[in-house]
Amino acid sequence: IGRLAGGVAHDFNNMLSVILGYVDLAKLRLAKQHPVLKDIAEIEKAAVRSRDITTQLLAFSRKQIIEPRIIDLNEMVTHTQKALNRLIGEDVELKVFFGRNLWAIKFDPSQIEQILINLAVNAHDAMPDGGKLTIETANTVIDPLYCDSHIGFVPGDYVQLTVSDNGTGMDKEILQHIFEPFFTTKEAGKGTGLGLATVYGIVRQNEGFINAYSEPGY
């Protein structure tokens, strides 16, 4: 699925680059008050939105160009807090608990923001009547015993980012599909189904691991 998504995203990106290129040319050739400019602006908006979707697909397929560097996860969470508060609105309370003496990690800073924003939006949608969103950081050691029951995990020292909410929750059937691209429980037109797939791709691309737990009503 990842290879298919990545291949499709690359092809679409090429076509969108052509569309946006011709949009720029058309804007240059028309007078500022030309009535067609409004239509061209709508074409440009649609193309940009489509480009954003292909970027998410590239993240899922682990083909997104990244620039990892040594960072402090606590600092990144602090840097993103204001944006998260705006996203979740007044009905959702944001709580952040920072781990002490947190180890440094090698990660693309912009992708940390992308992870937090995608998870916050997902949590907000799961709490239509408001609730609590909690973000926690901590040092953790993954041992061989844990890896035996979690496929794909590798023993070692890691920094753990935990994002939780008290939304409606999911049953086991839905939970096993949440990282699949285009899988969504939302109504048509209210979600692309790429938010959690993007988070999954980013974490795996940066040699991390991701796990999810949920129950209906929790």
Backbone as a chain_set.jsonl record, in Angstrom:
{"seq": "IGRLAGGVAHDFNNMLSVILGYVDLAKLRLAKQHPVLKDIAEIEKAAVRSRDITTQLLAFSRKQIIEPRIIDLNEMVTHTQKALNRLIGEDVELKVFFGRNLWAIKFDPSQIEQILINLAVNAHDAMPDGGKLTIETANTVIDPLYCDSHIGFVPGDYVQLTVSDNGTGMDKEILQHIFEPFFTTKEAGKGTGLGLATVYGIVRQNEGFINAYSEPGY", "coords": {"N": [[0.844, -1.208, 0.0], [1.962, 1.195, 0.788], [3.989, 1.616, -1.165], [2.395, 1.822, -3.451], [0.832, 4.092, -2.796], [2.883, 5.997, -2.595], [3.897, 6.024, -5.219], [1.649, 6.894, -6.712], [1.324, 9.403, -5.527], [3.673, 10.755, -6.307], [3.31, 10.897, -9.117], [0.975, 12.452, -9.221], [1.906, 14.776, -8.014], [3.679, 15.706, -9.968], [1.89, 16.348, -12.051], [0.346, 18.293, -10.754], [2.238, 20.256, -10.363], [2.58, 21.17, -12.959], [-0.003, 22.198, -13.459], [-0.144, 24.257, -11.492], [1.962, 25.786, -12.388], [1.053, 26.737, -14.887], [-1.112, 28.181, -13.948], [0.181, 30.288, -12.614], [1.371, 31.523, -14.847], [-0.922, 32.316, -16.263], [-2.018, 34.179, -14.486], [-0.1, 36.176, -14.591], [-0.411, 37.102, -17.181], [-2.884, 38.279, -17.308], [-4.902, 41.168, -16.73], [-5.115, 42.949, -13.571], [-7.764, 43.33, -12.742], [-9.23, 41.574, -14.204], [-12.04, 39.535, -14.929], [-11.797, 36.743, -15.058], [-9.79, 36.045, -13.34], [-10.733, 35.416, -10.786], [-11.792, 32.857, -11.122], [-9.483, 31.499, -11.808], [-8.112, 31.717, -9.422], [-9.602, 29.994, -7.812], [-9.027, 27.57, -9.053], [-6.341, 27.441, -8.414], [-6.457, 27.245, -5.593], [-7.693, 24.719, -5.295], [-5.766, 23.079, -6.468], [-3.595, 23.465, -4.749], [-4.642, 22.41, -2.363], [-4.88, 19.773, -3.185], [-2.191, 19.19, -3.571], [-1.33, 19.239, -0.945], [-2.533, 16.919, 0.009], [-1.165, 14.965, -1.458], [1.316, 15.291, -0.308], [0.84, 14.279, 2.228], [0.383, 11.635, 1.539], [2.902, 10.922, 0.627], [4.263, 11.068, 3.015], [3.057, 8.961, 4.391], [3.945, 6.817, 2.833], [6.579, 6.903, 3.392], [8.299, 8.366, 1.8], [8.684, 10.99, 1.838], [10.668, 13.904, 1.655], [12.995, 14.46, 4.13], [14.522, 16.338, 6.855], [16.195, 15.467, 9.229], [17.308, 16.311, 12.539], [19.201, 16.783, 15.586], [17.134, 17.135, 18.309], [15.154, 18.554, 21.031], [12.444, 17.042, 22.341], [10.59, 18.047, 24.194], [10.876, 20.822, 23.888], [9.916, 21.111, 21.291], [7.224, 20.384, 21.586], [6.364, 22.408, 23.301], [6.739, 24.597, 21.603], [4.726, 24.117, 19.764], [2.359, 24.303, 21.129], [0.627, 26.639, 21.243], [-0.483, 26.711, 18.662], [-1.851, 24.311, 18.724], [-3.775, 24.787, 20.702], [-5.355, 26.683, 19.407], [-6.372, 25.109, 17.362], [-7.933, 23.081, 18.642], [-9.857, 24.479, 20.026], [-12.061, 26.16, 22.442], [-13.605, 24.333, 23.843], [-12.17, 22.076, 24.354], [-9.824, 20.946, 26.644], [-6.386, 21.374, 26.975], [-3.775, 19.484, 28.218], [-0.431, 19.25, 29.242], [2.33, 17.228, 29.973], [5.584, 17.192, 30.81], [8.389, 15.079, 30.418], [11.135, 14.585, 32.635], [14.624, 15.407, 32.282], [14.843, 14.629, 29.588], [15.885, 12.568, 26.906], [17.775, 13.48, 24.002], [16.57, 13.472, 20.597], [16.76, 12.297, 17.175], [15.219, 13.81, 14.648], [12.948, 15.14, 12.2], [12.084, 18.413, 12.709], [9.794, 19.791, 11.638], [8.147, 17.694, 11.06], [7.498, 16.702, 13.562], [5.748, 18.683, 14.44], [3.748, 18.266, 12.536], [2.84, 15.714, 13.252], [1.778, 16.215, 15.855], [-0.228, 18.116, 15.286], [-1.928, 16.685, 13.523], [-2.768, 14.602, 15.225], [-4.033, 16.088, 17.211], [-6.165, 17.286, 15.813], [-7.548, 14.976, 15.113], [-8.25, 14.043, 17.66], [-9.863, 16.158, 18.537], [-12.052, 15.88, 16.79], [-13.07, 13.555, 17.774], [-14.223, 14.324, 20.083], [-16.878, 15.754, 20.165], [-18.464, 17.159, 21.986], [-16.714, 18.442, 23.568], [-13.862, 18.076, 25.817], [-10.9, 16.471, 27.109], [-7.554, 16.798, 26.117], [-4.528, 15.199, 26.244], [-1.026, 15.463, 26.406], [2.009, 13.789, 26.691], [5.457, 13.351, 27.548], [8.288, 11.17, 27.74], [11.181, 9.307, 28.822], [11.926, 6.048, 27.675], [12.492, 2.498, 27.786], [12.638, -0.047, 25.517], [12.277, -3.412, 25.775], [13.422, -6.787, 24.874], [11.357, -8.604, 25.497], [8.993, -7.119, 25.323], [9.066, -6.548, 22.607], [8.64, -9.058, 21.539], [5.907, -9.402, 21.587], [5.027, -7.344, 20.043], [4.999, -6.698, 16.875], [7.577, -5.667, 14.678], [8.792, -3.862, 16.373], [11.846, -2.738, 17.89], [14.339, -3.53, 20.241], [15.666, -1.121, 22.601], [16.744, 2.256, 23.61], [14.426, 4.856, 23.865], [12.568, 7.896, 23.199], [9.42, 8.643, 24.368], [6.329, 9.692, 23.08], [3.188, 10.452, 24.119], [-0.14, 10.729, 23.263], [-3.338, 11.418, 24.229], [-6.937, 11.211, 24.587], [-10.275, 11.877, 25.875], [-12.363, 10.994, 24.249], [-14.978, 9.571, 22.129], [-14.069, 7.0, 21.576], [-12.965, 3.806, 20.133], [-13.901, 0.662, 18.632], [-12.467, -2.712, 18.472], [-12.469, -3.565, 15.81], [-12.501, -1.211, 14.219], [-10.158, -0.062, 15.209], [-8.054, -1.627, 14.222], [-7.742, -0.72, 11.667], [-6.996, 1.934, 11.591], [-4.582, 3.164, 10.763], [-4.509, 2.914, 8.069], [-4.331, 4.288, 4.789], [-6.799, 6.587, 3.66], [-8.809, 5.419, 5.148], [-11.588, 6.139, 7.04], [-13.918, 7.162, 9.562], [-15.568, 9.216, 9.345], [-18.141, 11.367, 7.931], [-18.85, 11.596, 4.385], [-16.763, 13.851, 2.659], [-15.837, 15.087, 4.931], [-13.385, 14.329, 5.798], [-10.174, 13.076, 4.852], [-9.063, 10.7, 5.54], [-6.38, 10.467, 5.908], [-4.941, 11.461, 8.01], [-4.052, 9.919, 10.384], [-2.708, 7.943, 9.005], [-0.66, 9.406, 7.89], [0.724, 10.201, 10.212], [1.592, 7.672, 11.057], [3.319, 6.962, 8.909], [5.295, 8.978, 9.121], [6.43, 8.493, 11.663], [7.485, 5.897, 11.297], [9.241, 6.395, 9.192], [11.169, 7.855, 10.468], [12.389, 5.972, 11.971], [10.994, 5.145, 14.227], [8.389, 3.851, 16.432], [4.906, 3.028, 16.622], [1.931, 2.859, 18.523], [-1.457, 2.08, 19.296], [-4.259, 2.528, 21.443], [-7.603, 1.944, 22.356], [-11.017, 2.091, 23.46], [-14.572, 1.723, 23.12], [-16.212, 4.52, 24.391], [-14.082, 5.302, 25.962]], "CA": [[0.0, 0.0, 0.0], [2.865, 2.342, 0.858], [4.621, 1.813, -2.481], [1.341, 2.294, -4.361], [0.511, 5.473, -2.41], [4.015, 6.85, -2.948], [3.952, 6.156, -6.682], [0.535, 7.756, -7.135], [1.591, 10.764, -5.043], [4.703, 11.353, -7.164], [2.686, 11.21, -10.409], [0.065, 13.575, -9.026], [2.716, 15.968, -7.758], [4.176, 16.179, -11.266], [0.77, 16.989, -12.761], [-0.047, 19.493, -10.023], [3.264, 21.268, -10.63], [2.248, 21.734, -14.271], [-1.221, 23.006, -13.284], [0.19, 25.478, -10.756], [2.833, 26.58, -13.254], [0.207, 27.439, -15.862], [-1.899, 29.153, -13.176], [1.046, 31.47, -12.434], [1.505, 32.195, -16.147], [-2.197, 32.958, -16.58], [-2.156, 35.345, -13.608], [0.814, 37.215, -15.076], [-0.846, 37.609, -18.484], [-4.187, 38.933, -17.221], [-4.954, 42.404, -15.952], [-5.482, 42.701, -12.183], [-9.214, 43.358, -12.559], [-9.862, 40.665, -15.168], [-13.032, 38.683, -14.245], [-11.386, 35.323, -15.055], [-8.83, 35.829, -12.259], [-11.406, 34.757, -9.664], [-11.869, 31.433, -11.455], [-8.112, 30.965, -11.734], [-7.786, 31.624, -7.992], [-10.242, 28.776, -7.311], [-8.223, 26.466, -9.581], [-5.109, 27.417, -7.633], [-6.774, 26.73, -4.255], [-7.935, 23.281, -5.411], [-4.475, 22.43, -6.76], [-2.779, 23.52, -3.524], [-5.212, 21.422, -1.443], [-4.502, 18.462, -3.705], [-0.765, 19.022, -3.307], [-1.21, 18.906, 0.477], [-2.904, 15.511, 0.158], [-0.059, 14.139, -1.963], [2.379, 15.374, 0.693], [0.479, 13.323, 3.268], [0.594, 10.298, 0.98], [4.349, 10.694, 0.618], [4.651, 10.81, 4.401], [2.629, 7.6, 4.707], [4.775, 5.846, 2.109], [7.945, 7.128, 3.867], [9.106, 8.9, 0.703], [8.755, 12.441, 2.004], [12.039, 14.375, 1.904], [13.068, 14.94, 5.506], [15.774, 16.928, 7.307], [16.293, 15.185, 10.662], [18.431, 16.859, 13.3], [19.096, 16.51, 17.018], [16.176, 18.074, 18.9], [14.546, 18.278, 22.335], [11.005, 16.88, 22.086], [9.853, 18.969, 25.07], [10.892, 22.146, 23.261], [9.041, 21.069, 20.117], [5.838, 20.378, 22.069], [6.124, 23.772, 23.793], [6.666, 25.459, 20.417], [3.499, 23.836, 19.01], [1.2, 24.399, 22.023], [-0.306, 27.708, 20.864], [-1.193, 26.269, 17.459], [-2.769, 23.239, 19.125], [-4.903, 25.409, 21.42], [-6.236, 27.297, 18.404], [-7.015, 24.036, 16.602], [-8.911, 22.299, 19.401], [-10.928, 25.358, 20.48], [-12.252, 26.381, 23.88], [-14.319, 23.217, 24.463], [-11.221, 21.003, 24.67], [-8.744, 21.379, 27.541], [-5.098, 20.769, 26.646], [-2.866, 19.271, 29.341], [0.879, 18.777, 28.79], [3.214, 16.773, 31.046], [6.915, 17.006, 30.237], [9.3, 14.184, 31.101], [12.359, 15.24, 33.102], [15.899, 14.92, 31.726], [14.484, 13.906, 28.372], [16.978, 12.352, 25.97], [17.647, 14.121, 22.689], [16.206, 12.553, 19.515], [17.057, 12.759, 15.823], [13.902, 13.847, 14.009], [12.672, 16.359, 11.449], [11.215, 19.239, 13.562], [8.51, 20.099, 10.999], [7.31, 16.498, 11.123], [6.96, 16.635, 14.924], [4.576, 19.56, 14.413], [2.735, 17.602, 11.728], [2.293, 14.639, 14.071], [0.967, 16.782, 16.933], [-1.411, 18.758, 14.713], [-2.825, 15.635, 13.029], [-3.363, 13.899, 16.367], [-4.932, 17.022, 17.898], [-7.374, 17.39, 14.984], [-8.246, 13.697, 15.249], [-8.822, 14.023, 19.01], [-10.947, 17.149, 18.557], [-13.207, 15.31, 16.094], [-13.605, 12.47, 18.604], [-14.848, 14.932, 21.262], [-17.776, 16.807, 19.657], [-19.033, 17.927, 23.096], [-15.615, 18.91, 24.399], [-13.182, 17.044, 26.599], [-9.525, 16.74, 27.517], [-6.477, 16.272, 25.283], [-3.328, 15.131, 27.08], [0.237, 15.138, 25.733], [3.039, 13.441, 27.669], [6.747, 12.895, 27.028], [9.027, 10.406, 28.74], [12.182, 8.356, 28.362], [11.459, 4.667, 27.842], [13.369, 1.451, 27.28], [11.898, -1.172, 24.946], [13.07, -4.627, 25.969], [13.092, -7.876, 23.938], [10.087, -9.227, 25.861], [7.94, -6.279, 24.736], [9.151, -6.704, 21.148], [8.102, -10.374, 21.182], [4.453, -9.302, 21.41], [4.733, -6.174, 19.207], [5.718, -6.91, 15.618], [8.23, -4.498, 14.091], [9.494, -3.074, 17.383], [13.252, -3.111, 18.077], [14.777, -3.141, 21.587], [16.568, 0.028, 22.681], [16.332, 3.437, 24.372], [13.597, 5.729, 23.036], [11.753, 8.933, 23.828], [8.019, 8.311, 24.103], [5.32, 10.753, 23.002], [1.857, 9.876, 24.321], [-1.245, 11.67, 23.038], [-4.58, 10.726, 24.591], [-8.123, 12.05, 24.765], [-11.404, 11.151, 26.454], [-13.428, 11.043, 23.247], [-15.959, 8.486, 22.037], [-13.39, 5.711, 21.556], [-13.141, 2.941, 18.959], [-13.881, -0.767, 18.921], [-11.295, -3.412, 17.942], [-12.567, -3.647, 14.35], [-12.055, 0.077, 13.685], [-8.797, 0.19, 15.665], [-7.06, -2.316, 13.398], [-7.662, -0.084, 10.347], [-6.843, 3.395, 11.702], [-3.389, 3.686, 10.096], [-4.62, 2.676, 6.629], [-4.673, 5.52, 4.065], [-8.166, 6.785, 3.195], [-9.798, 4.846, 6.057], [-12.165, 7.158, 7.916], [-15.265, 6.909, 10.082], [-16.301, 10.472, 9.196], [-19.034, 11.476, 6.788], [-18.228, 11.967, 3.114], [-16.416, 15.263, 2.557], [-15.391, 15.632, 6.22], [-12.082, 13.8, 6.167], [-9.524, 12.324, 3.773], [-8.581, 9.42, 6.028], [-4.922, 10.456, 5.783], [-4.314, 12.031, 9.204], [-3.318, 8.919, 11.153], [-1.79, 7.275, 8.075], [0.493, 10.302, 7.799], [1.459, 10.053, 11.471], [2.24, 6.357, 10.999], [4.42, 7.031, 7.959], [6.349, 9.843, 9.653], [7.089, 7.787, 12.77], [8.268, 4.787, 10.753], [10.324, 6.95, 8.384], [12.194, 8.317, 11.399], [12.842, 4.794, 12.71], [10.277, 5.018, 15.49], [7.308, 2.873, 16.467], [3.65, 3.641, 17.046], [0.949, 1.917, 19.048], [-2.717, 2.764, 19.624], [-5.186, 1.805, 22.312], [-8.885, 2.637, 22.519], [-12.223, 1.304, 23.677], [-15.758, 2.581, 23.025], [-16.538, 5.216, 25.625], [-12.871, 5.654, 26.715]], "C": [[0.874, 1.251, 0.0], [3.508, 2.652, -0.477], [3.612, 2.356, -3.489], [1.022, 3.764, -4.083], [1.623, 6.421, -2.82], [4.117, 7.078, -4.435], [2.873, 7.069, -7.22], [0.8, 9.206, -6.748], [2.627, 11.464, -5.913], [4.118, 11.764, -8.51], [1.766, 12.415, -10.291], [0.826, 14.868, -8.775], [3.248, 16.569, -9.049], [3.083, 16.924, -12.025], [0.35, 18.292, -12.09], [0.964, 20.619, -10.219], [3.012, 21.95, -11.97], [1.036, 22.658, -14.16], [-0.893, 24.326, -12.601], [1.118, 26.387, -11.556], [2.027, 27.387, -14.263], [-0.706, 28.456, -15.183], [-1.094, 30.438, -12.983], [1.21, 32.247, -13.729], [0.238, 32.962, -16.511], [-2.399, 34.221, -15.749], [-1.277, 36.499, -14.073], [0.302, 37.879, -16.35], [-2.173, 38.358, -18.449], [-4.104, 40.203, -16.374], [-5.495, 42.115, -14.554], [-6.991, 42.634, -11.943], [-9.944, 42.41, -13.51], [-10.808, 39.701, -14.436], [-12.627, 37.207, -14.154], [-10.431, 35.013, -13.901], [-9.449, 35.119, -11.051], [-11.497, 33.249, -9.892], [-10.494, 30.777, -11.351], [-7.685, 30.793, -10.274], [-8.382, 30.354, -7.381], [-9.502, 27.528, -7.792], [-6.951, 26.299, -8.745], [-5.351, 26.835, -6.239], [-6.959, 25.212, -4.283], [-6.636, 22.518, -5.641], [-3.584, 22.393, -5.521], [-3.298, 22.509, -2.502], [-4.836, 20.008, -1.874], [-3.038, 18.167, -3.452], [-0.526, 18.651, -1.844], [-1.54, 17.43, 0.729], [-1.782, 14.606, -0.332], [1.123, 14.169, -0.997], [2.119, 14.387, 1.823], [0.689, 11.889, 2.795], [2.079, 9.949, 0.964], [4.86, 10.403, 2.028], [4.269, 9.388, 4.792], [3.546, 6.568, 4.076], [6.258, 5.969, 2.457], [8.865, 7.624, 2.756], [9.2, 10.423, 0.757], [10.21, 12.833, 2.284], [12.097, 14.981, 3.303], [14.453, 15.489, 5.822], [15.898, 16.711, 8.816], [17.495, 15.864, 11.295], [18.204, 16.578, 14.784], [18.208, 17.573, 17.671], [15.744, 17.609, 20.292], [13.038, 18.212, 22.107], [10.177, 17.818, 22.959], [9.771, 20.372, 24.467], [9.949, 22.198, 22.063], [7.576, 21.1, 20.52], [5.455, 21.775, 22.553], [5.911, 24.739, 22.628], [5.326, 25.312, 19.693], [2.232, 24.071, 19.834], [0.172, 25.451, 21.606], [-1.147, 27.304, 19.653], [-2.214, 25.199, 17.807], [-3.991, 23.803, 19.839], [-5.884, 26.068, 20.464], [-7.025, 26.231, 17.644], [-8.154, 23.375, 17.369], [-10.052, 23.154, 19.949], [-11.08, 25.386, 21.989], [-12.904, 25.202, 24.581], [-13.394, 22.064, 24.871], [-10.073, 21.57, 25.501], [-7.468, 20.622, 27.178], [-4.22, 20.694, 27.891], [-1.554, 18.699, 28.808], [1.74, 18.418, 30.0], [4.571, 16.418, 30.435], [7.752, 16.045, 31.08], [10.573, 14.919, 31.487], [13.588, 14.586, 32.48], [15.681, 14.088, 30.457], [15.694, 13.755, 27.455], [16.722, 13.103, 24.67], [17.276, 13.062, 21.654], [16.617, 13.145, 18.173], [15.777, 12.655, 15.01], [13.777, 15.146, 13.217], [11.693, 17.21, 12.267], [9.842, 19.524, 12.95], [7.573, 18.899, 11.05], [6.765, 16.26, 12.532], [5.692, 17.482, 15.0], [3.429, 18.904, 13.659], [2.053, 16.481, 12.514], [1.33, 15.202, 15.118], [-0.323, 17.399, 16.402], [-2.406, 17.709, 14.221], [-3.522, 14.905, 14.172], [-4.344, 14.798, 17.12], [-6.247, 17.182, 17.136], [-8.214, 16.125, 15.129], [-8.947, 13.605, 16.607], [-10.01, 14.975, 19.118], [-12.211, 16.578, 17.916], [-13.861, 14.192, 16.896], [-14.307, 12.995, 19.853], [-15.782, 16.068, 20.842], [-18.377, 17.684, 20.749], [-17.953, 18.457, 24.035], [-14.986, 17.782, 25.202], [-11.769, 17.46, 26.94], [-8.543, 16.05, 26.571], [-5.191, 16.336, 26.104], [-2.119, 14.714, 26.255], [1.295, 14.897, 26.797], [4.323, 13.022, 26.951], [7.485, 12.151, 28.132], [10.125, 9.595, 28.07], [11.643, 6.95, 28.588], [12.464, 3.692, 27.23], [12.497, 0.299, 26.791], [12.772, -2.416, 25.046], [12.625, -5.729, 25.0], [11.75, -8.533, 24.227], [8.913, -8.458, 25.258], [7.903, -6.475, 23.224], [8.572, -8.044, 20.68], [6.602, -10.314, 20.905], [4.043, -8.087, 20.581], [5.6, -6.246, 17.948], [6.314, -5.606, 15.093], [8.988, -3.638, 15.075], [10.906, -3.629, 17.575], [13.688, -2.658, 19.471], [15.723, -1.941, 21.555], [16.01, 1.14, 23.546], [15.592, 4.402, 23.445], [12.989, 6.847, 23.882], [10.313, 8.696, 23.401], [7.144, 9.558, 24.116], [3.952, 10.089, 23.099], [0.803, 10.968, 24.145], [-2.544, 10.924, 23.296], [-5.729, 11.724, 24.739], [-9.227, 11.212, 25.388], [-12.619, 11.247, 25.538], [-14.273, 9.78, 23.232], [-15.32, 7.103, 22.004], [-13.721, 4.886, 20.321], [-13.164, 1.479, 19.381], [-12.686, -1.419, 18.22], [-11.293, -3.46, 16.419], [-12.069, -2.357, 13.707], [-10.58, 0.303, 13.995], [-7.746, -0.457, 14.763], [-6.891, -1.697, 12.007], [-7.212, 1.376, 10.394], [-5.628, 3.96, 10.98], [-3.412, 3.446, 8.585], [-4.986, 3.979, 5.921], [-6.096, 5.465, 3.539], [-9.214, 6.088, 4.059], [-10.296, 5.94, 6.991], [-13.555, 6.752, 8.366], [-16.138, 8.16, 9.94], [-17.194, 10.441, 7.964], [-18.258, 11.882, 5.544], [-17.985, 13.471, 3.073], [-15.898, 15.878, 3.839], [-14.057, 15.064, 6.679], [-11.5, 12.982, 5.04], [-9.104, 10.938, 4.221], [-7.066, 9.313, 5.956], [-4.196, 10.943, 7.04], [-3.46, 11.032, 9.97], [-2.358, 8.127, 10.279], [-0.511, 8.1, 7.92], [1.361, 10.193, 9.042], [2.237, 8.743, 11.475], [3.476, 6.402, 10.095], [5.588, 7.844, 8.471], [7.139, 9.121, 10.744], [7.978, 6.676, 12.239], [9.444, 5.282, 9.925], [11.485, 7.409, 9.263], [12.626, 7.213, 12.371], [12.242, 4.703, 14.108], [9.18, 3.973, 15.379], [6.054, 3.552, 17.001], [2.669, 2.563, 17.471], [-0.305, 2.709, 19.423], [-3.579, 1.881, 20.501], [-6.469, 2.626, 22.449], [-9.983, 1.621, 22.792], [-13.418, 2.242, 23.534], [-16.063, 3.212, 24.381], [-15.341, 5.64, 26.444], [-11.879, 6.372, 25.844]], "O": [[0.582, 2.231, -0.684], [3.571, 3.811, -0.885], [3.932, 3.239, -4.284], [0.949, 4.578, -5.003], [1.363, 7.512, -3.329], [4.393, 8.193, -4.878], [3.132, 7.916, -8.075], [0.54, 10.125, -7.525], [2.475, 12.645, -6.224], [4.397, 12.86, -8.996], [1.771, 13.295, -11.152], [0.439, 15.93, -9.263], [3.269, 17.789, -9.212], [3.322, 18.0, -12.574], [0.036, 19.274, -12.763], [0.596, 21.794, -10.239], [3.204, 23.158, -12.104], [1.041, 23.764, -14.699], [-1.307, 25.389, -13.063], [1.069, 27.609, -11.42], [2.283, 28.572, -14.471], [-1.038, 29.482, -15.777], [-1.615, 31.539, -13.165], [1.193, 33.478, -13.727], [0.295, 34.092, -16.995], [-2.899, 35.224, -16.258], [-1.663, 37.663, -13.962], [0.543, 39.064, -16.581], [-2.554, 38.997, -19.43], [-3.325, 40.283, -15.423], [-6.243, 41.156, -14.362], [-7.439, 41.944, -11.028], [-11.171, 42.457, -13.598], [-10.42, 39.111, -13.428], [-13.08, 36.501, -13.253], [-10.275, 33.852, -13.523], [-8.789, 34.328, -10.377], [-11.302, 32.462, -8.966], [-10.361, 29.651, -10.87], [-6.984, 29.839, -9.934], [-7.754, 29.712, -6.539], [-9.361, 26.555, -7.052], [-6.542, 25.186, -8.416], [-4.554, 26.032, -5.753], [-6.452, 24.502, -3.415], [-6.43, 21.443, -5.077], [-2.898, 21.4, -5.275], [-2.509, 21.828, -1.847], [-4.517, 19.157, -1.044], [-2.673, 17.03, -3.153], [0.361, 17.855, -1.534], [-0.906, 16.776, 1.557], [-1.477, 13.595, 0.3], [1.851, 13.184, -0.879], [3.039, 13.737, 2.319], [1.124, 11.032, 3.565], [2.463, 8.816, 1.253], [5.771, 9.597, 2.215], [5.045, 8.686, 5.441], [3.888, 5.564, 4.702], [7.095, 5.252, 1.907], [10.063, 7.341, 2.762], [9.725, 11.059, -0.156], [10.897, 12.169, 3.06], [11.343, 15.9, 3.622], [15.432, 15.156, 5.154], [15.729, 17.649, 9.596], [18.557, 15.981, 10.684], [17.109, 16.174, 15.176], [18.499, 18.767, 17.593], [15.935, 16.456, 20.677], [12.422, 19.206, 21.724], [9.157, 18.335, 22.503], [8.729, 21.025, 24.527], [9.268, 23.199, 21.842], [6.769, 21.766, 19.872], [4.366, 22.267, 22.258], [5.02, 25.587, 22.664], [4.843, 26.264, 19.08], [1.133, 24.038, 19.28], [-1.029, 25.178, 21.615], [-2.358, 27.523, 19.62], [-3.313, 25.178, 17.254], [-5.112, 23.35, 19.61], [-7.096, 26.023, 20.677], [-8.197, 26.424, 17.324], [-9.223, 23.134, 16.808], [-11.104, 22.621, 20.301], [-10.336, 24.731, 22.719], [-12.777, 25.07, 25.798], [-13.788, 21.187, 25.639], [-9.432, 22.547, 25.113], [-7.465, 19.394, 27.086], [-3.954, 21.707, 28.538], [-1.566, 17.764, 28.008], [1.865, 19.207, 30.937], [4.691, 15.475, 29.653], [7.819, 16.177, 32.302], [11.04, 15.784, 30.746], [13.6, 13.389, 32.19], [16.25, 13.01, 30.284], [16.443, 14.71, 27.253], [15.573, 13.33, 24.293], [17.623, 11.891, 21.809], [16.799, 14.357, 18.052], [15.304, 11.557, 14.717], [14.432, 16.138, 13.537], [10.567, 16.771, 12.502], [8.834, 19.504, 13.657], [6.352, 19.058, 11.079], [5.69, 15.68, 12.687], [4.683, 17.05, 15.558], [2.277, 18.975, 14.085], [0.834, 16.32, 12.448], [0.203, 14.724, 15.253], [-1.388, 17.226, 16.995], [-3.604, 17.831, 14.476], [-4.718, 14.623, 14.1], [-5.369, 14.325, 17.61], [-7.319, 17.211, 17.742], [-9.437, 16.192, 15.251], [-10.087, 13.15, 16.698], [-11.033, 14.641, 19.715], [-13.312, 16.766, 18.434], [-15.047, 13.908, 16.731], [-14.912, 12.225, 20.598], [-15.502, 17.23, 21.135], [-18.759, 18.824, 20.486], [-18.243, 18.87, 25.158], [-15.516, 16.672, 25.256], [-11.468, 18.649, 27.049], [-8.687, 14.866, 26.265], [-4.813, 17.399, 26.598], [-2.172, 13.742, 25.501], [1.46, 15.712, 27.705], [4.277, 12.416, 25.88], [7.33, 12.461, 29.313], [10.017, 9.237, 26.897], [10.975, 6.695, 29.59], [13.183, 4.022, 26.287], [11.714, -0.264, 27.556], [13.863, -2.472, 24.478], [11.569, -5.616, 24.377], [11.07, -8.976, 23.301], [7.962, -9.053, 24.75], [6.827, -6.558, 22.632], [8.073, -8.151, 19.56], [6.084, -11.077, 20.089], [2.851, -7.818, 20.426], [6.78, -5.896, 17.967], [5.646, -4.573, 15.066], [9.756, -2.767, 14.666], [11.136, -4.831, 17.442], [13.433, -1.515, 19.848], [16.484, -1.765, 20.603], [14.943, 0.999, 24.144], [16.081, 4.724, 22.363], [12.909, 6.754, 25.107], [10.023, 8.563, 22.212], [7.207, 10.371, 25.038], [3.599, 9.26, 22.26], [0.856, 12.006, 24.806], [-2.82, 9.911, 22.652], [-5.518, 12.912, 24.983], [-9.136, 9.985, 25.429], [-13.734, 11.537, 25.973], [-14.285, 9.015, 24.196], [-15.969, 6.123, 22.369], [-14.632, 5.216, 19.562], [-12.528, 1.099, 20.363], [-11.974, -0.759, 17.463], [-10.23, -3.401, 15.8], [-11.296, -2.403, 12.749], [-9.834, 0.8, 13.151], [-6.668, 0.103, 14.564], [-6.004, -2.097, 11.253], [-7.061, 2.001, 9.344], [-5.637, 5.135, 10.614], [-2.435, 3.744, 7.897], [-5.858, 4.707, 6.394], [-6.547, 4.435, 3.037], [-10.402, 6.153, 3.74], [-9.497, 6.595, 7.66], [-14.283, 6.079, 7.636], [-17.296, 8.169, 10.358], [-17.028, 9.606, 7.076], [-17.162, 12.436, 5.629], [-18.865, 14.266, 3.403], [-15.552, 17.059, 3.86], [-13.641, 15.289, 7.816], [-12.225, 12.271, 4.344], [-8.817, 10.081, 3.385], [-6.518, 8.21, 5.943], [-2.972, 10.848, 7.125], [-2.272, 11.27, 10.186], [-1.31, 7.685, 10.751], [0.585, 7.548, 7.831], [2.585, 10.104, 8.946], [3.408, 8.712, 11.856], [4.548, 5.934, 10.478], [6.743, 7.46, 8.287], [8.369, 9.14, 10.744], [9.114, 6.529, 12.688], [10.517, 4.679, 9.94], [12.643, 7.357, 8.85], [13.156, 7.487, 13.448], [12.891, 4.246, 15.049], [9.056, 3.293, 14.36], [6.134, 4.532, 17.741], [2.587, 1.496, 16.862], [-0.216, 3.871, 19.821], [-3.629, 0.662, 20.335], [-6.426, 3.843, 22.633], [-9.89, 0.455, 22.408], [-13.293, 3.437, 23.799], [-16.16, 2.517, 25.393], [-15.501, 6.26, 27.496], [-10.802, 6.744, 26.31]]}, "num_chains": 1, "name": "protein.A"}
